[in-house]
Short mmCIF file of C-alpha atoms in Angstrom, two decimals:
data_model
loop_
_atom_site.label_atom_id
_atom_site.label_comp_id
_atom_site.label_asym_id
_atom_site.label_seq_id
_atom_site.Cartn_x
_atom_site.Cartn_y
_atom_site.Cartn_z
CA MET C 1 96.32 110.81 72.28
CA ASN C 2 100.04 110.49 72.99
CA ILE C 3 101.60 109.63 76.34
CA GLN C 4 102.40 113.26 77.19
CA ASP C 5 98.81 114.38 76.60
CA TYR C 6 97.55 111.47 78.69
CA LEU C 7 99.81 112.33 81.63
CA GLU C 8 99.03 116.04 81.49
CA GLU C 9 95.32 115.30 81.43
CA ASN C 10 95.41 113.03 84.47
CA LEU C 11 98.20 114.38 86.68
CA HIS C 12 99.50 117.56 88.27
CA PRO C 13 101.83 119.36 85.79
CA SER C 14 104.97 118.70 87.84
CA THR C 15 104.03 115.04 88.33
CA ALA C 16 103.28 114.64 84.62
CA LYS C 17 106.68 116.10 83.76
CA ASN C 18 108.54 113.79 86.15
CA TYR C 19 106.63 110.72 85.02
CA LEU C 20 107.23 111.51 81.34
CA TYR C 21 110.97 111.72 82.02
CA GLU C 22 111.01 108.32 83.76
CA ILE C 23 108.83 106.72 81.08
CA ASN C 24 111.04 108.01 78.27
CA LYS C 25 114.12 106.71 80.09
CA PHE C 26 112.42 103.33 80.60
CA ARG C 27 111.60 103.08 76.89
CA LEU C 28 115.06 104.27 75.85
CA LEU C 29 116.91 101.72 77.98
CA ASN C 30 114.66 98.82 77.08
CA ARG C 31 113.36 97.40 73.80
CA LYS C 32 109.70 96.66 73.10
CA THR C 33 108.46 97.79 76.52
CA GLU C 34 104.92 97.71 75.16
CA ASP C 35 105.23 93.89 75.16
CA TYR C 36 106.81 93.54 78.61
CA ASN C 37 105.40 91.13 81.17
CA TYR C 38 105.64 91.31 84.97
CA GLN C 39 109.04 89.60 85.06
CA ASP C 40 110.50 91.99 82.47
CA VAL C 41 109.45 95.00 84.50
CA MET C 42 110.78 93.46 87.72
CA GLU C 43 114.17 92.87 86.10
CA TYR C 44 114.32 96.59 85.33
CA VAL C 45 113.34 97.39 88.92
CA GLU C 46 116.09 95.11 90.23
CA GLU C 47 118.62 97.02 88.15
CA LEU C 48 117.34 100.27 89.64
CA ARG C 49 117.89 98.91 93.15
CA LYS C 50 121.64 98.94 92.51
CA SER C 51 121.67 102.69 92.04
CA TYR C 52 118.64 104.28 93.72
CA PRO C 53 117.04 104.39 97.19
CA PRO C 54 113.55 102.85 97.72
CA ASN C 55 111.65 106.16 97.60
CA THR C 56 113.13 107.00 94.19
CA ILE C 57 112.36 103.52 92.86
CA ASN C 58 108.79 103.83 94.11
CA ARG C 59 108.36 107.01 92.09
CA ILE C 60 109.81 105.36 88.98
CA VAL C 61 107.52 102.34 89.39
CA SER C 62 104.54 104.68 89.70
CA ALA C 63 105.53 106.28 86.40
CA ILE C 64 105.85 102.87 84.72
CA LYS C 65 102.41 101.87 86.02
CA LYS C 66 101.01 105.03 84.46
CA TYR C 67 102.72 104.16 81.17
CA TYR C 68 100.92 100.83 81.03
CA ASP C 69 97.66 102.49 82.09
CA TYR C 70 98.07 104.62 78.99
CA LEU C 71 98.65 101.57 76.79
CA GLN C 72 95.47 100.05 78.19
CA GLU C 73 93.52 103.28 77.74
CA THR C 74 94.59 103.47 74.09
CA GLU C 75 93.87 99.75 73.61
CA GLN C 76 97.49 98.88 72.80
CA ARG C 77 97.37 96.12 75.40
CA SER C 78 94.74 94.57 77.65
CA ASP C 79 96.65 94.39 80.94
CA ASN C 80 99.06 96.32 83.13
CA PRO C 81 102.09 94.13 83.97
CA ALA C 82 103.27 96.59 86.61
CA ARG C 83 99.96 96.91 88.43
CA SER C 84 100.76 94.45 91.24
CA ILE C 85 104.33 95.62 91.84
CA LYS C 86 104.72 96.77 95.42
CA LEU C 87 108.17 97.33 96.86
CA ARG C 88 108.54 95.79 100.28
CA ASP C 89 111.69 97.59 101.33
CA ALA C 90 111.48 98.50 105.00
CA LYS C 91 110.71 102.18 105.29
CA ASP C 92 112.70 103.67 108.11
CA ASN C 93 111.46 107.14 108.90
CA PRO C 94 113.34 107.94 112.12
CA ILE C 95 112.02 110.85 114.12
CA GLN C 96 114.42 113.77 113.83
CA LEU C 97 114.08 116.18 116.76
CA GLN C 98 115.24 119.12 114.66
CA ASP C 99 112.39 118.54 112.20
CA LEU C 100 109.52 118.46 114.70
CA PHE C 101 107.03 121.34 114.78
CA SER C 102 105.24 122.83 117.78
CA GLU C 103 101.44 123.19 117.77
CA LYS C 104 101.87 126.92 117.14
CA GLU C 105 104.05 126.26 114.11
CA LEU C 106 101.58 123.72 112.73
CA GLN C 107 98.76 126.24 113.05
CA LYS C 108 100.55 128.43 110.50
CA LEU C 109 99.77 125.75 107.92
CA LEU C 110 96.06 126.38 108.45
CA GLU C 111 96.13 130.13 107.88
CA PRO C 112 94.14 131.25 104.79
CA ARG C 113 96.21 132.18 101.76
CA ILE C 114 95.63 133.21 98.16
CA GLU C 115 95.82 130.24 95.80
CA ARG C 116 96.80 130.34 92.14
CA TYR C 117 93.51 128.60 91.32
CA PRO C 118 90.82 130.02 93.67
CA PHE C 119 88.46 127.09 93.06
CA LEU C 120 91.05 124.79 94.66
CA THR C 121 91.30 126.84 97.87
CA LYS C 122 88.92 124.76 99.99
CA LYS C 123 90.36 121.48 98.72
CA ASN C 124 93.87 122.59 99.73
CA GLN C 125 92.61 123.78 103.13
CA ILE C 126 90.99 120.40 103.71
CA ILE C 127 94.24 118.58 102.90
CA MET C 128 96.23 120.75 105.30
CA SER C 129 93.63 120.33 108.05
CA LEU C 130 93.69 116.53 107.68
CA LEU C 131 97.46 116.58 108.07
CA VAL C 132 97.46 118.89 111.09
CA TYR C 133 94.30 117.79 112.95
CA GLN C 134 94.12 114.07 112.13
CA ALA C 135 97.82 113.42 111.30
CA LEU C 136 96.83 111.44 108.22
CA LYS C 137 99.36 109.92 105.87
CA SER C 138 99.23 111.12 102.27
CA GLY C 139 98.25 107.61 101.16
CA GLU C 140 95.25 107.72 103.52
CA ILE C 141 94.13 111.12 102.26
CA ILE C 142 93.96 110.12 98.60
CA GLN C 143 91.83 107.08 99.52
CA LEU C 144 89.10 109.16 101.17
CA LYS C 145 85.60 108.91 99.70
CA THR C 146 82.68 111.27 100.25
CA ASP C 147 80.96 108.43 102.14
CA ASP C 148 83.81 108.47 104.68
CA ILE C 149 82.67 111.89 105.91
CA ASN C 150 79.79 111.98 108.41
CA LEU C 151 79.01 115.64 109.01
CA GLU C 152 76.10 114.88 111.36
CA LYS C 153 78.32 112.90 113.70
CA ALA C 154 81.35 115.11 112.93
CA THR C 155 83.55 112.11 112.14
CA ILE C 156 85.80 110.87 109.38
CA GLN C 157 86.48 107.22 108.62
CA ILE C 158 90.04 106.32 107.68
CA ILE C 159 90.60 103.15 105.69
CA GLY C 160 93.63 101.20 106.87
CA THR C 161 96.70 100.60 104.74
CA GLY C 162 99.38 97.94 104.90
CA ILE C 163 100.98 99.72 107.85
CA THR C 164 98.07 101.53 109.52
CA ASN C 165 94.75 100.44 111.03
CA SER C 166 91.31 101.65 110.01
CA ARG C 167 89.83 104.13 112.46
CA ILE C 168 87.12 106.76 112.94
CA LEU C 169 88.33 110.16 114.10
CA PRO C 170 86.46 113.29 115.23
CA LEU C 171 86.42 116.35 113.00
CA LYS C 172 87.20 119.83 114.29
CA ALA C 173 84.37 122.39 114.15
CA GLN C 174 86.11 124.42 111.43
CA GLN C 175 86.54 121.28 109.32
CA ILE C 176 82.81 120.53 109.35
CA LEU C 177 81.86 123.79 107.62
CA LEU C 178 84.81 123.53 105.25
CA LEU C 179 83.88 119.99 104.20
CA TYR C 180 80.17 120.84 103.89
CA GLU C 181 80.88 123.73 101.53
CA PHE C 182 83.43 121.75 99.53
CA ILE C 183 81.26 118.65 99.07
CA ASN C 184 78.12 120.60 98.17
CA GLN C 185 79.67 123.38 96.11
CA ASP C 186 83.32 123.28 95.05
CA ARG C 187 83.57 119.53 94.45
CA ASN C 188 80.62 119.60 92.05
CA LYS C 189 82.44 122.21 89.97
CA LEU C 190 85.49 119.93 89.75
CA LYS C 191 83.59 116.81 88.75
CA THR C 192 83.76 115.82 85.10
CA VAL C 193 81.66 113.57 82.92
CA ARG C 194 84.47 111.00 83.04
CA ASN C 195 84.63 111.02 86.79
CA ASP C 196 82.14 108.55 88.22
CA GLU C 197 84.21 107.87 91.29
CA ASN C 198 83.30 108.77 94.83
CA ALA C 199 86.73 110.21 95.64
CA LEU C 200 86.46 113.07 98.12
CA LEU C 201 89.31 115.21 96.84
CA LEU C 202 89.55 116.08 93.16
CA GLY C 203 92.18 118.09 91.29
CA LYS C 204 91.60 120.86 88.79
CA LEU C 205 91.11 118.30 86.00
CA GLY C 206 88.33 116.60 87.93
CA THR C 207 90.34 113.47 88.67
CA PRO C 208 91.17 112.11 92.15
CA ILE C 209 94.29 113.68 93.64
CA GLN C 210 97.50 111.64 93.91
CA VAL C 211 100.20 111.48 96.59
CA ASP C 212 102.47 113.67 94.46
CA ASP C 213 99.79 116.39 94.44
CA ILE C 214 99.86 116.49 98.24
CA HIS C 215 103.65 116.56 98.33
CA TYR C 216 103.66 119.45 95.85
CA LEU C 217 101.16 121.38 98.00
CA ILE C 218 103.35 120.89 101.07
CA SER C 219 106.41 122.09 99.16
CA THR C 220 104.72 125.46 98.55
CA TYR C 221 104.78 126.06 102.33
CA GLN C 222 108.45 125.13 102.83
CA LYS C 223 109.78 128.68 102.38
CA GLU C 224 107.93 129.70 105.55
CA PHE C 225 109.88 127.21 107.67
CA ALA C 226 113.55 126.54 108.36
CA LYS C 227 112.77 122.94 109.33
CA ASN C 228 112.17 120.13 106.85
CA LEU C 229 108.45 120.27 106.06
CA THR C 230 106.93 117.03 104.72
CA THR C 231 103.78 115.02 105.35
CA ILE C 232 105.95 112.73 107.49
CA THR C 233 107.38 115.48 109.73
CA ILE C 234 103.89 116.98 110.14
CA ARG C 235 102.47 113.62 111.23
CA GLN C 236 105.40 112.92 113.54
CA SER C 237 105.00 116.35 115.11
CA VAL C 238 101.26 115.95 115.75
CA ILE C 239 101.74 112.54 117.39
CA THR C 240 104.70 113.71 119.50
CA ASN C 241 102.77 116.81 120.65
CA LEU C 242 99.82 114.67 121.76
CA LEU C 243 102.07 112.49 123.89
CA ASN C 244 103.93 115.48 125.30
CA LYS C 245 100.57 116.80 126.55
CA GLY C 246 100.11 113.62 128.59
CA ASN C 247 97.58 111.79 126.43
CA ASP C 248 97.23 108.04 127.01
CA LEU C 249 99.62 105.95 124.92
CA ARG C 250 96.92 103.59 123.63
CA MET C 251 94.61 106.48 122.77
CA VAL C 252 97.37 108.01 120.67
CA GLN C 253 98.06 104.62 119.10
CA GLU C 254 94.42 104.38 118.02
CA PHE C 255 94.44 107.99 116.78
CA ALA C 256 97.55 107.41 114.66
CA GLY C 257 96.43 104.02 113.40
CA HIS C 258 99.63 102.34 114.56
CA LYS C 259 99.36 98.56 114.35
CA HIS C 260 101.83 98.07 117.21
CA LEU C 261 102.11 99.92 120.51
CA ASP C 262 105.90 100.07 120.32
CA THR C 263 105.57 102.27 117.22
CA THR C 264 103.71 104.82 119.34
CA GLU C 265 106.15 104.33 122.21
CA LYS C 266 109.07 105.62 120.13
CA TYR C 267 107.27 108.96 119.85
CA ARG C 268 107.07 109.21 123.65
CA GLN C 269 110.78 108.45 123.88
CA THR C 270 111.36 111.26 121.39
CA GLY C 271 109.45 113.66 123.63
CA ILE C 272 111.49 112.59 126.67
CA LYS C 273 114.70 113.06 124.71
CA ALA C 274 113.61 116.53 123.61
CA LEU C 275 112.87 117.45 127.23
CA GLN C 276 116.27 116.17 128.35
CA ASN C 277 117.97 118.18 125.61
CA ALA C 278 116.16 121.31 126.77
CA ILE C 279 117.23 120.69 130.39
CA ASP C 280 120.83 120.10 129.33
CA LYS C 281 120.82 123.29 127.27
CA HIS C 282 119.31 125.59 129.90
CA HIS C 283 120.49 124.04 133.18
CA PRO C 284 121.92 126.88 135.32
CA ILE C 285 124.90 124.78 136.46
CA LYS C 286 126.05 124.11 132.90
#
């Protein structure tokens, strides 16, 4: 098995293509990458920092990690020197008023549509519902296990990340039926002999979905909106809408998994600013 076959077998086609490009560039610019250690890889990353923003570097590092996964899989080396690399650049995702969506606009993301692969329909609907109803981050979605879903109690357990807290959130009625049918029917069709994991969401190859798969799914909805549609703007919109409806600040903090109350507070300030902008725009004396 060559690297291209490995990527295509384990990733979404567009992700596999992007990763292959970055891996080939990594191997072209560096000699004997198959023998690299952690420090060698980090030196390459430091060079990238001079030319690329953090989000681009993160994608490149993900590709390099997959390259060394392949070398391990094919027994060309016993370890992955890039496995522990985690960029700690501060991620500043300021809330842009022009990119926020109303509840009515977000509901459009939940409308049924014809998928290219019908057997992935429910999986895609579940992803969109988790973004719109629970405001989950893409990194939280890909971590979900079947054990995190409690259909009897109508709850979902979210495992915390480096920047969010663990929490248990209620499921909407429509999500309960969707999840029941997916777990007991569609997911079993996607499982493969290789897949012994308990991951909730699987792709068409039977492997757990990745962040890039979610981002690709979101991109297929972009043509329906003039605003910038991403997992981040969806989450920011859901949180802002909750605060605009008068929900308690600490309740929203717990819902969003924010570690600090001031993170939630900035969403309330965004809502106040939006209201002030509307008043300024429509004030009769203007």
